[in-house]
Amino acid sequence: MAHPTRAVPHNDRHFPVGCLCLLLILAGLAGCSSSNQVAQQSRTAASAAQTVSMVLDAWVEGAAPSAYATAALHSVGKTLADVEAQIRSAEIAEPAGRAGLTAAVNSLSVAVAHAEAELRVNNRTEVKSAQQDLRAAMRSLAAAYTSAFGPKP
Amino acid sequence: MKKLLEISLGVVTSVGGFLEVGSMATAAQAGAAFGFQLIWAIVLGTICIIFLVEMAGRFAAMSHHTISEGIRERFGFNVFLWPLLVVLLVNFMVLSAEIGGVAIALELATGIGFQWWALPVALLAWLLLWKGTFGFIEKGVSVLGLVTLCFVVGSVMLKPDWTAVAGGAVPSLPAHDAINYWFMASSILGASISPYLFMFYSSGAIEDKWDESHLGANRAIAGLGMTFGGTISIGVLIVAALVLATRGIDQVDDYHQLPLMLIPIFGFWGFVLFVASLAIACFGAALEVGLQQAYLVAQGFGWTWGEDRKPRDDPGFSAVYTASLFLAAIPIVLGLDPLRLTIFSMAVTAASLPLTVVPFLFLLNDERYVGEHRNGIISNAAVIFIIALAFVLAVVTIPLQIFGGT
């Protein structure tokens, strides 16, 4: 989350086949922890928010039809609601970190709902305003993620 | 000149048939999540399918049997029953996913929910199979499928670092999300090494009345056609990596994200090109998989079959594709997410591969079928490698999905 715009990953370490099983077991165990699930949900929210940002940019430039943009925002809105519920119900060591993430995801949901409502009535000015809200919410999410999962002093 | 035309049409057909909702979705997800790092899976899958398609065509040309007929005749019906049931089930899911792919394209184009499009799509596909000829199905729709080349054009226009792209062709460890990485690799292999692809190819060779004189053309079509098809899949992956991943979209789990791949490159036409690519590629695949279901059952039970016959002359054959198409539309009508179904069906395809690939080792080494054109050392080594790969995929794919594959 500290790097929401991930550069194209390229890795030239070659794998010994025998490592695969160990890797799967370790990753599987890691995947079971609640903290990891919250981190994963936060990344889903970030990816969803970037999707909304791209859809809105395309719509404003006339490169995406309104029906598509509205449906995309509606679908992402449901994803964000689901993410928020999952983060809320997860048990993690630092409730403060969870509260920050929940608030940030909620802000994203509000911005997306605002954008979707304005898209339905074709109000470009308000859609641009919702875009700004969305960017602010994305910054909040990045900050909350760093606070919850970043290196501690 | 006639042969050259035949090869060109064959290559075009293969290109059109290679890219469908599975290869498109898995390549897009892989590119968004892991950049160029999973190109090796597409390359490996393409090499495997080249070998299998060449063998399926050679088997048909030399023995005048399809792969399904060969399995039934060589091993008996009781043995054939297992691959028959598994492939029917896997094909059912793939067919459903393809109908879902066309329905999504129509939703994107019209704003009307994909559920409403599933039955009309199944009806149109049925009408084409009922009224059309094999040549029309094989070549007509596949030529339209060349629209998917927009992904290759798009990837070139994005000016990727070709050294990094080439580096992606070499397997490497993921820097993050290891389970999802291996699940994606399995799904890409499942999407590339589709049993319906090589089984349909062998049935097509019989429909086109191939004989020994077609062996050269078969080799050229298998090699060039599948390579071009793989190149388009790599094009999708590169575009997803450079458009989605660089903008922070590293999870493609919603089909509304897919058109965003081409919009930054072509503007509004990018949206149109994506919708056309998805609709045509999936519709072509739906026709092929629907036909393949009918081929499989008719060949398995020894019924009369052939797309060029009138439905009243092969009623069982026609009844199977009719039932397959309409039954496969039901999950989409009920609102099952086509993208999730696609990823799941690709994983199941990967898991089912041993049942369809193992018989190649026996059939292509049996002189009674292929005469002097039986497998050489390289082809046998390739089949053994694919069988080993198929067993690995069969064991790991479903657990990987359970433990967190997207």
Coordinates of C-alpha atoms in Angstrom, one line a residue:
Chain A
M1 CA 0.0 0.0 0.0
A2 CA 2.9 2.3 0.6
H3 CA 3.5 1.8 -3.1
P4 CA 0.1 1.7 -4.6
T5 CA 1.4 2.1 -8.1
R6 CA 3.5 -1.0 -8.3
A7 CA 6.1 -1.0 -11.1
V8 CA 6.0 -3.9 -13.5
P9 CA 7.6 -6.7 -11.4
H10 CA 10.3 -8.6 -13.1
N11 CA 12.3 -11.1 -11.2
D12 CA 15.2 -13.1 -12.6
R13 CA 15.8 -15.4 -9.7
H14 CA 15.3 -18.9 -11.1
F15 CA 13.5 -21.4 -9.0
P16 CA 14.6 -24.9 -7.9
V17 CA 11.5 -27.1 -8.3
G18 CA 12.0 -28.6 -4.9
C19 CA 11.3 -25.3 -3.2
L20 CA 7.8 -25.2 -4.5
C21 CA 6.2 -27.4 -1.9
L22 CA 7.9 -25.6 1.0
L23 CA 6.9 -22.3 -0.5
L24 CA 3.3 -23.4 -0.8
I25 CA 3.1 -24.6 2.8
L26 CA 4.7 -21.4 4.1
A27 CA 2.5 -19.1 2.0
G28 CA -0.5 -21.2 3.0
L29 CA 0.3 -20.8 6.7
A30 CA 1.0 -17.1 6.2
G31 CA -2.3 -16.7 4.4
C32 CA -4.2 -18.0 7.4
S33 CA -3.4 -15.1 9.7
S34 CA -6.0 -12.4 10.2
S35 CA -3.5 -9.7 9.9
N36 CA -2.5 -11.0 6.5
Q37 CA -6.1 -11.1 5.5
V38 CA -6.6 -7.5 6.5
A39 CA -3.5 -6.5 4.5
Q40 CA -4.9 -8.5 1.5
Q41 CA -8.3 -6.8 1.8
S42 CA -6.6 -3.4 2.0
R43 CA -4.7 -4.2 -1.2
T44 CA -8.0 -5.2 -2.9
A45 CA -9.5 -1.9 -1.8
A46 CA -6.6 0.0 -3.3
S47 CA -6.8 -1.9 -6.6
A48 CA -10.5 -1.3 -6.7
A49 CA -10.0 2.4 -6.0
Q50 CA -7.5 2.6 -8.8
T51 CA -10.0 0.9 -11.1
V52 CA -12.6 3.6 -10.3
S53 CA -10.0 6.3 -10.9
M54 CA -9.2 4.9 -14.3
V55 CA -12.9 4.4 -15.2
L56 CA -13.7 8.0 -14.3
D57 CA -10.7 9.4 -16.2
A58 CA -11.9 7.4 -19.3
W59 CA -15.4 8.7 -18.9
V60 CA -14.4 12.3 -18.5
E61 CA -12.3 12.0 -21.6
G62 CA -15.2 10.5 -23.5
A63 CA -13.4 7.2 -23.9
A64 CA -15.9 5.1 -21.9
P65 CA -19.7 5.0 -22.3
S66 CA -21.8 6.1 -19.3
A67 CA -23.6 2.8 -19.0
Y68 CA -20.3 0.9 -18.6
A69 CA -18.8 3.5 -16.2
T70 CA -21.9 3.4 -14.0
A71 CA -22.0 -0.4 -13.9
A72 CA -18.2 -0.6 -13.2
L73 CA -18.6 1.9 -10.3
H74 CA -21.6 0.0 -8.9
S75 CA -19.6 -3.3 -9.0
V76 CA -16.6 -1.7 -7.4
G77 CA -18.8 -0.2 -4.7
K78 CA -20.0 -3.7 -3.8
T79 CA -16.4 -4.9 -3.6
L80 CA -15.5 -2.0 -1.3
A81 CA -18.5 -2.7 1.0
D82 CA -17.4 -6.3 1.2
V83 CA -13.8 -5.3 2.0
E84 CA -15.0 -2.9 4.7
A85 CA -17.1 -5.7 6.3
Q86 CA -14.2 -8.1 6.2
I87 CA -11.8 -5.7 7.8
R88 CA -14.3 -4.8 10.4
S89 CA -14.9 -8.4 11.4
A90 CA -11.2 -9.4 11.4
E91 CA -9.4 -9.8 14.7
I92 CA -6.0 -8.1 14.5
A93 CA -3.5 -7.2 17.2
E94 CA -3.9 -3.4 16.7
P95 CA -7.6 -2.3 16.7
A96 CA -6.4 1.3 16.0
G97 CA -4.9 0.2 12.7
R98 CA -8.1 -1.5 11.8
A99 CA -10.2 1.5 12.6
G100 CA -8.0 3.7 10.3
L101 CA -8.3 1.2 7.5
T102 CA -12.1 0.9 8.0
A103 CA -12.5 4.6 7.9
A104 CA -10.4 5.0 4.8
V105 CA -12.3 2.2 2.9
N106 CA -15.5 3.8 4.0
S107 CA -14.4 7.1 2.5
L108 CA -13.6 5.3 -0.7
S109 CA -17.1 3.8 -0.7
V110 CA -18.7 7.3 -0.2
A111 CA -16.6 8.8 -3.0
V112 CA -17.5 5.9 -5.3
A113 CA -21.2 6.2 -4.5
H114 CA -21.1 10.0 -5.1
A115 CA -19.4 9.5 -8.4
E116 CA -21.9 6.8 -9.4
A117 CA -24.9 9.0 -8.5
E118 CA -23.4 11.9 -10.5
L119 CA -22.6 9.7 -13.5
R120 CA -26.2 8.6 -13.6
V121 CA -27.3 12.2 -14.2
N122 CA -24.3 13.0 -16.4
N123 CA -23.0 15.8 -14.1
R124 CA -19.4 16.2 -15.2
T125 CA -18.6 18.9 -12.6
E126 CA -19.7 16.7 -9.7
V127 CA -18.0 13.7 -11.1
K128 CA -14.8 15.6 -11.1
S129 CA -15.4 16.7 -7.5
A130 CA -16.0 13.0 -6.7
Q131 CA -12.7 12.2 -8.4
Q132 CA -10.9 14.5 -6.0
D133 CA -12.7 12.9 -3.0
L134 CA -11.6 9.6 -4.3
R135 CA -8.0 10.7 -4.5
A136 CA -8.1 12.0 -1.0
A137 CA -9.6 8.7 0.2
M138 CA -6.9 6.8 -1.6
R139 CA -4.2 8.8 0.2
S140 CA -5.9 8.1 3.5
L141 CA -6.0 4.4 2.7
A142 CA -2.2 4.4 1.9
A143 CA -1.5 6.3 5.1
A144 CA -3.7 3.9 7.2
Y145 CA -2.0 0.9 5.6
T146 CA 1.5 2.2 6.3
S147 CA 0.4 2.9 9.9
A148 CA -1.0 -0.6 10.3
F149 CA 1.5 -2.7 8.4
G150 CA 4.6 -0.4 7.8
P151 CA 7.8 -0.8 9.7
K152 CA 7.5 0.3 13.3
P153 CA 10.1 2.6 14.9
Chain B
M1 CA -1.0 -22.5 -54.3
K2 CA -4.1 -24.4 -53.0
K3 CA -2.0 -26.0 -50.2
L4 CA -0.7 -22.5 -49.2
L5 CA -4.2 -21.2 -49.0
E6 CA -5.2 -24.2 -46.9
I7 CA -2.3 -23.6 -44.6
S8 CA -3.1 -19.8 -44.3
L9 CA -6.7 -20.6 -43.5
G10 CA -5.7 -23.2 -41.0
V11 CA -3.3 -20.7 -39.3
V12 CA -6.0 -18.1 -39.2
T13 CA -8.4 -20.6 -37.8
S14 CA -6.0 -21.6 -35.1
V15 CA -5.3 -18.0 -34.1
G16 CA -9.0 -17.3 -33.9
G17 CA -9.6 -20.5 -31.9
F18 CA -6.7 -20.0 -29.4
L19 CA -7.8 -16.9 -27.7
E20 CA -11.0 -17.2 -25.7
V21 CA -12.3 -16.0 -22.4
G22 CA -10.0 -18.3 -20.4
S23 CA -6.7 -17.3 -22.1
M24 CA -7.8 -13.6 -22.1
A25 CA -8.8 -13.6 -18.4
T26 CA -5.9 -15.5 -17.1
A27 CA -3.4 -13.5 -19.1
A28 CA -5.0 -10.2 -17.9
Q29 CA -4.9 -11.3 -14.3
A30 CA -1.3 -12.6 -14.6
G31 CA -0.1 -9.4 -16.2
A32 CA -1.8 -7.1 -13.7
A33 CA -0.6 -9.1 -10.6
F34 CA 2.9 -10.2 -11.7
G35 CA 3.9 -8.0 -14.7
F36 CA 5.8 -10.0 -17.3
Q37 CA 6.8 -12.7 -14.8
L38 CA 4.3 -15.3 -16.0
I39 CA 5.0 -15.1 -19.7
W40 CA 6.9 -18.4 -19.3
A41 CA 3.6 -20.2 -18.5
I42 CA 2.0 -19.0 -21.8
V43 CA 5.2 -20.0 -23.7
L44 CA 5.2 -23.4 -22.0
G45 CA 1.5 -23.9 -22.6
T46 CA 1.9 -22.9 -26.3
I47 CA 4.7 -25.4 -26.9
C48 CA 2.7 -28.2 -25.2
I49 CA -0.4 -27.4 -27.3
I50 CA 1.7 -27.3 -30.5
F51 CA 2.8 -30.8 -29.9
L52 CA -0.6 -32.1 -29.0
V53 CA -2.4 -30.4 -31.9
E54 CA 0.2 -31.7 -34.4
M55 CA -0.2 -35.2 -33.0
A56 CA -4.0 -35.0 -33.1
G57 CA -3.9 -33.8 -36.7
R58 CA -1.4 -36.5 -37.7
F59 CA -3.4 -39.2 -36.0
A60 CA -6.6 -38.1 -37.8
A61 CA -4.9 -37.8 -41.2
M62 CA -3.2 -41.2 -41.0
S63 CA -5.9 -43.3 -39.2
H64 CA -9.1 -41.4 -40.3
H65 CA -10.1 -41.5 -36.6
T66 CA -10.5 -38.7 -34.2
I67 CA -8.7 -38.8 -30.9
S68 CA -11.9 -39.8 -29.1
E69 CA -12.6 -42.6 -31.5
G70 CA -9.0 -43.8 -31.1
I71 CA -9.3 -43.9 -27.3
R72 CA -12.6 -45.8 -27.5
E73 CA -11.3 -48.3 -30.0
R74 CA -7.8 -48.8 -28.6
F75 CA -8.8 -49.1 -24.9
G76 CA -12.4 -50.1 -25.0
F77 CA -15.5 -48.3 -23.9
N78 CA -15.1 -48.9 -20.2
V79 CA -11.8 -47.0 -20.2
F80 CA -13.0 -44.4 -22.6
L81 CA -16.0 -43.6 -20.3
W82 CA -13.7 -41.8 -17.7
P83 CA -12.2 -39.3 -20.1
L84 CA -15.6 -38.9 -21.7
L85 CA -17.3 -38.0 -18.5
V86 CA -14.5 -35.7 -17.3
V87 CA -14.1 -33.9 -20.6
L88 CA -17.9 -33.5 -20.9
L89 CA -17.9 -31.9 -17.5
V90 CA -14.9 -29.7 -18.1
N91 CA -16.2 -28.7 -21.5
F92 CA -19.6 -27.8 -19.9
M93 CA -17.9 -25.4 -17.6
V94 CA -15.8 -23.9 -20.4
L95 CA -18.8 -23.6 -22.6
S96 CA -20.7 -21.8 -19.8
A97 CA -17.7 -19.5 -19.3
E98 CA -17.6 -18.7 -23.1
I99 CA -21.3 -18.0 -23.2
G100 CA -20.7 -15.8 -20.2
G101 CA -17.9 -14.0 -22.0
V102 CA -20.1 -13.1 -24.9
A103 CA -22.8 -12.1 -22.4
I104 CA -20.4 -9.8 -20.6
A105 CA -19.3 -8.2 -23.9
L106 CA -23.0 -7.5 -24.7
E107 CA -23.5 -6.1 -21.2
L108 CA -20.6 -3.8 -21.7
A109 CA -21.9 -2.7 -25.1
T110 CA -25.5 -2.2 -24.1
G111 CA -25.7 -1.8 -20.3
I112 CA -28.2 -4.6 -20.1
G113 CA -27.2 -7.2 -17.5
F114 CA -25.2 -10.3 -18.7
Q115 CA -27.8 -12.7 -17.4
W116 CA -30.3 -11.5 -20.0
W117 CA -27.9 -12.2 -22.8
A118 CA -27.0 -15.9 -22.0
L119 CA -30.1 -17.5 -23.7
P120 CA -30.0 -15.3 -26.8
V121 CA -26.3 -16.1 -27.2
A122 CA -27.0 -19.8 -26.8
L123 CA -29.8 -19.6 -29.3
L124 CA -27.7 -17.8 -31.9
A125 CA -24.9 -20.3 -31.4
W126 CA -27.4 -23.2 -31.8
L127 CA -28.9 -21.6 -34.9
L128 CA -25.4 -21.3 -36.5
L129 CA -24.6 -24.9 -35.7
W130 CA -28.0 -26.1 -36.9
K131 CA -27.9 -24.2 -40.2
G132 CA -24.1 -23.7 -40.8
T133 CA -21.5 -25.9 -42.3
F134 CA -18.2 -26.9 -40.6
G135 CA -16.2 -24.6 -43.0
F136 CA -18.4 -21.6 -42.0
I137 CA -18.0 -22.3 -38.3
E138 CA -14.3 -23.0 -38.6
K139 CA -13.2 -20.2 -40.9
G140 CA -15.9 -17.6 -40.8
V141 CA -15.9 -16.9 -37.1
S142 CA -12.2 -17.5 -36.7
V143 CA -11.4 -14.9 -39.3
L144 CA -13.4 -12.4 -37.4
G145 CA -11.4 -13.5 -34.3
L146 CA -8.4 -11.7 -35.9
V147 CA -9.7 -8.6 -34.2
T148 CA -7.9 -9.9 -31.1
L149 CA -4.7 -8.9 -32.8
C150 CA -5.4 -5.5 -31.3
F151 CA -3.8 -6.7 -28.1
V152 CA -0.5 -7.4 -30.0
V153 CA -0.7 -4.0 -31.7
G154 CA -1.5 -2.4 -28.3
S155 CA 1.5 -4.1 -26.7
V156 CA 3.8 -2.8 -29.4
M157 CA 2.4 0.7 -29.2
L158 CA 3.1 0.7 -25.4
K159 CA 6.8 0.2 -26.2
P160 CA 7.6 -2.3 -23.5
D161 CA 11.1 -3.1 -22.4
W162 CA 11.6 -6.1 -24.7
T163 CA 14.5 -7.4 -22.6
A164 CA 12.2 -7.6 -19.6
V165 CA 9.5 -9.3 -21.7
A166 CA 12.1 -11.9 -22.9
G167 CA 13.1 -12.3 -19.3
G168 CA 9.5 -13.2 -18.4
A169 CA 9.8 -16.3 -20.7
V170 CA 12.2 -17.8 -18.1
P171 CA 10.5 -19.2 -15.0
S172 CA 11.3 -17.3 -11.8
L173 CA 10.2 -17.1 -8.2
P174 CA 7.5 -14.6 -7.4
A175 CA 8.4 -11.6 -5.2
H176 CA 4.9 -11.7 -3.5
D177 CA 1.7 -13.7 -3.4
A178 CA 3.3 -17.0 -4.0
I179 CA 0.1 -19.1 -3.9
N180 CA -1.7 -16.8 -6.3
Y181 CA 1.4 -16.9 -8.6
W182 CA 1.4 -20.6 -8.9
F183 CA -2.4 -20.7 -9.2
M184 CA -2.2 -18.3 -12.1
A185 CA 0.5 -20.3 -13.7
S186 CA -1.7 -23.5 -13.5
S187 CA -4.7 -21.6 -14.8
I188 CA -2.7 -20.2 -17.8
L189 CA -1.5 -23.8 -18.6
G190 CA -5.1 -25.0 -18.2
A191 CA -6.3 -22.3 -20.6
S192 CA -3.5 -23.0 -23.1
I193 CA -3.6 -26.8 -23.1
S194 CA -7.4 -27.1 -23.5
P195 CA -8.5 -30.7 -24.4
Y196 CA -11.3 -29.2 -26.5
L197 CA -8.7 -27.5 -28.7
F198 CA -6.8 -30.6 -29.8
M199 CA -9.9 -32.9 -29.8
F200 CA -11.8 -30.3 -31.9
Y201 CA -8.8 -30.1 -34.2
S202 CA -8.8 -33.9 -34.8
S203 CA -12.5 -33.9 -35.5
G204 CA -12.0 -31.0 -37.9
A205 CA -9.3 -32.9 -39.7
I206 CA -11.8 -35.7 -40.3
E207 CA -14.5 -33.2 -41.4
D208 CA -12.0 -31.7 -43.9
K209 CA -11.1 -35.3 -45.1
W210 CA -7.4 -35.0 -44.3
D211 CA -5.1 -37.8 -45.5
E212 CA -1.3 -38.5 -45.5
S213 CA -0.8 -35.6 -48.0
H214 CA -1.9 -33.2 -45.3
L215 CA 0.9 -34.0 -42.8
G216 CA 3.1 -31.1 -43.9
A217 CA 0.1 -28.7 -43.7
N218 CA -0.8 -30.1 -40.3
R219 CA 2.7 -29.4 -39.0
A220 CA 2.7 -25.8 -40.4
I221 CA -0.8 -25.1 -39.0
A222 CA -0.1 -26.5 -35.6
G223 CA 3.3 -24.7 -35.3
L224 CA 2.3 -21.3 -36.8
G225 CA -1.3 -21.2 -35.7
M226 CA -0.6 -22.0 -32.0
T227 CA 2.4 -19.7 -32.0
F228 CA 0.4 -16.8 -33.3
G229 CA -2.4 -17.6 -30.7
G230 CA 0.2 -17.7 -27.9
T231 CA 1.6 -14.4 -29.2
I232 CA -1.9 -12.8 -28.8
S233 CA -2.1 -14.2 -25.2
I234 CA 1.3 -12.7 -24.5
G235 CA 0.0 -9.4 -26.0
V236 CA -2.9 -9.4 -23.5
L237 CA -0.5 -10.1 -20.6
I238 CA 1.9 -7.3 -21.7
V239 CA -1.0 -4.8 -22.1
A240 CA -2.3 -5.7 -18.6
A241 CA 1.1 -5.3 -17.1
L242 CA 1.8 -2.0 -18.7
V243 CA -1.7 -0.5 -18.4
L244 CA -3.2 -2.0 -15.2
A245 CA -0.2 -2.9 -13.0
T246 CA 1.6 0.4 -13.5
R247 CA -1.6 2.2 -12.5
G248 CA -1.9 0.2 -9.3
I249 CA -4.6 -2.2 -10.5
D250 CA -2.9 -5.5 -9.4
Q251 CA -6.1 -7.5 -8.9
V252 CA -8.4 -8.3 -11.8
D253 CA -11.4 -9.9 -10.2
D254 CA -14.1 -7.9 -11.8
Y255 CA -14.9 -8.1 -15.5
H256 CA -15.5 -4.4 -15.6
Q257 CA -11.8 -3.9 -15.2
L258 CA -10.9 -5.7 -18.5
P259 CA -11.9 -3.0 -21.0
L260 CA -9.5 -0.6 -19.2
M261 CA -6.6 -2.5 -20.8
L262 CA -7.2 -1.0 -24.2
I263 CA -8.8 2.4 -23.4
P264 CA -5.5 4.3 -22.6
I265 CA -4.0 3.0 -25.9
F266 CA -6.9 3.5 -28.3
G267 CA -9.3 5.8 -26.5
F268 CA -13.0 5.1 -27.1
W269 CA -11.9 2.6 -29.9
G270 CA -10.1 0.7 -27.2
F271 CA -13.4 0.0 -25.5
V272 CA -15.0 -1.0 -28.8
L273 CA -12.1 -3.2 -29.7
F274 CA -12.1 -4.9 -26.4
V275 CA -15.9 -5.6 -26.5
A276 CA -15.6 -6.9 -30.1
S277 CA -12.6 -9.1 -29.2
L278 CA -14.3 -10.6 -26.2
A279 CA -17.6 -11.2 -28.0
I280 CA -16.1 -12.7 -31.2
A281 CA -13.4 -14.8 -29.4
C282 CA -15.8 -16.2 -26.9
F283 CA -18.6 -16.8 -29.5
G284 CA -16.2 -18.7 -31.7
A285 CA -15.0 -20.7 -28.8
A286 CA -18.6 -21.4 -27.7
L287 CA -19.4 -22.8 -31.2
E288 CA -16.3 -25.0 -31.1
V289 CA -16.9 -26.3 -27.6
G290 CA -20.6 -26.9 -28.3
L291 CA -19.6 -28.9 -31.4
Q292 CA -16.9 -30.7 -29.5
Q293 CA -19.4 -31.9 -26.9
A294 CA -21.4 -33.4 -29.8
Y295 CA -18.3 -34.9 -31.4
L296 CA -17.3 -36.4 -28.2
V297 CA -20.6 -38.1 -27.4
A298 CA -21.3 -39.2 -31.0
Q299 CA -17.8 -40.6 -31.5
G300 CA -17.9 -42.2 -28.1
F301 CA -21.2 -44.0 -28.8
G302 CA -20.5 -44.7 -32.4
W303 CA -23.3 -42.5 -33.7
T304 CA -23.4 -40.8 -37.1
W305 CA -21.8 -37.4 -36.8
G306 CA -20.7 -34.5 -38.9
E307 CA -21.4 -30.8 -38.9
D308 CA -21.9 -30.8 -42.7
R309 CA -24.8 -33.3 -42.5
K310 CA -28.3 -32.2 -42.1
P311 CA -29.6 -32.5 -38.4
R312 CA -32.2 -35.1 -39.4
D313 CA -29.3 -37.3 -40.7
D314 CA -27.4 -37.2 -37.3
P315 CA -30.2 -36.5 -34.7
G316 CA -28.1 -37.7 -31.7
F317 CA -25.2 -35.4 -32.7
S318 CA -27.5 -32.4 -33.2
A319 CA -29.4 -33.1 -30.0
V320 CA -26.1 -33.1 -27.9
Y321 CA -24.9 -29.7 -29.1
T322 CA -28.5 -28.4 -28.7
A323 CA -28.7 -29.6 -25.1
S324 CA -25.1 -28.6 -24.3
L325 CA -25.6 -25.0 -25.4
F326 CA -28.8 -24.4 -23.6
L327 CA -27.7 -26.2 -20.4
A328 CA -24.5 -24.3 -20.4
A329 CA -26.4 -21.0 -20.5
I330 CA -28.3 -21.8 -17.3
P331 CA -25.5 -20.9 -14.8
I332 CA -25.1 -17.5 -16.5
V333 CA -28.8 -16.9 -16.5
L334 CA -28.8 -17.6 -12.8
G335 CA -26.2 -14.9 -12.3
L336 CA -23.0 -16.9 -11.8
D337 CA -20.1 -14.5 -12.3
P338 CA -18.6 -15.5 -15.7
L339 CA -15.1 -14.3 -14.7
R340 CA -15.0 -16.5 -11.6
L341 CA -16.5 -19.4 -13.5
T342 CA -13.8 -18.9 -16.2
I343 CA -10.9 -19.0 -13.7
F344 CA -12.4 -22.0 -11.9
S345 CA -13.0 -23.9 -15.2
M346 CA -9.4 -23.2 -16.3
A347 CA -8.2 -24.7 -13.0
V348 CA -10.4 -27.8 -13.5
T349 CA -9.2 -28.1 -17.1
A350 CA -5.6 -28.2 -15.8
A351 CA -6.6 -30.8 -13.2
S352 CA -8.2 -33.0 -15.8
L353 CA -5.4 -33.0 -18.3
P354 CA -3.8 -36.5 -17.5
L355 CA -7.0 -38.3 -18.6
T356 CA -6.8 -36.7 -22.1
V357 CA -3.1 -36.6 -22.6
V358 CA -2.0 -40.0 -21.5
P359 CA -3.7 -41.8 -24.4
F360 CA -1.5 -39.8 -26.9
L361 CA 1.5 -41.8 -25.8
F362 CA -0.2 -45.1 -26.9
L363 CA -2.2 -43.9 -29.9
L364 CA 0.7 -42.1 -31.6
N365 CA 3.0 -45.0 -31.2
D366 CA 0.6 -47.6 -32.5
E367 CA 1.5 -48.5 -36.1
R368 CA -2.0 -49.8 -36.7
Y369 CA -3.2 -46.2 -36.6
V370 CA -0.4 -44.0 -37.7
G371 CA 1.7 -46.5 -39.7
E372 CA 5.3 -45.2 -40.3
H373 CA 4.3 -41.7 -39.0
R374 CA 4.4 -42.7 -35.4
N375 CA 6.0 -40.5 -32.8
G376 CA 9.8 -40.0 -32.9
I377 CA 12.0 -39.4 -29.8
I378 CA 11.2 -35.7 -29.6
S379 CA 7.4 -36.1 -29.9
N380 CA 7.5 -38.9 -27.3
A381 CA 9.7 -36.9 -25.0
A382 CA 7.3 -34.0 -25.4
V383 CA 4.2 -36.2 -24.5
I384 CA 6.0 -37.7 -21.5
F385 CA 6.8 -34.2 -20.3
I386 CA 3.2 -33.0 -20.9
I387 CA 1.9 -36.0 -19.0
A388 CA 4.2 -35.3 -16.1
L389 CA 3.2 -31.6 -16.2
A390 CA -0.5 -32.7 -16.3
F391 CA -0.1 -34.8 -13.2
V392 CA 1.6 -32.0 -11.3
L393 CA -1.2 -29.6 -12.4
A394 CA -3.8 -32.2 -11.4
V395 CA -2.4 -32.4 -7.9
V396 CA -1.6 -28.8 -7.2
T397 CA -4.3 -26.7 -9.0
I398 CA -7.3 -27.3 -6.8
P399 CA -5.4 -27.0 -3.5
L400 CA -3.8 -23.8 -4.8
Q401 CA -7.3 -22.4 -5.5
I402 CA -8.5 -23.4 -2.0
F403 CA -5.5 -21.8 -0.3
G404 CA -6.0 -18.4 -2.0
G405 CA -5.8 -18.4 -5.8
T406 CA -7.8 -15.5 -7.2

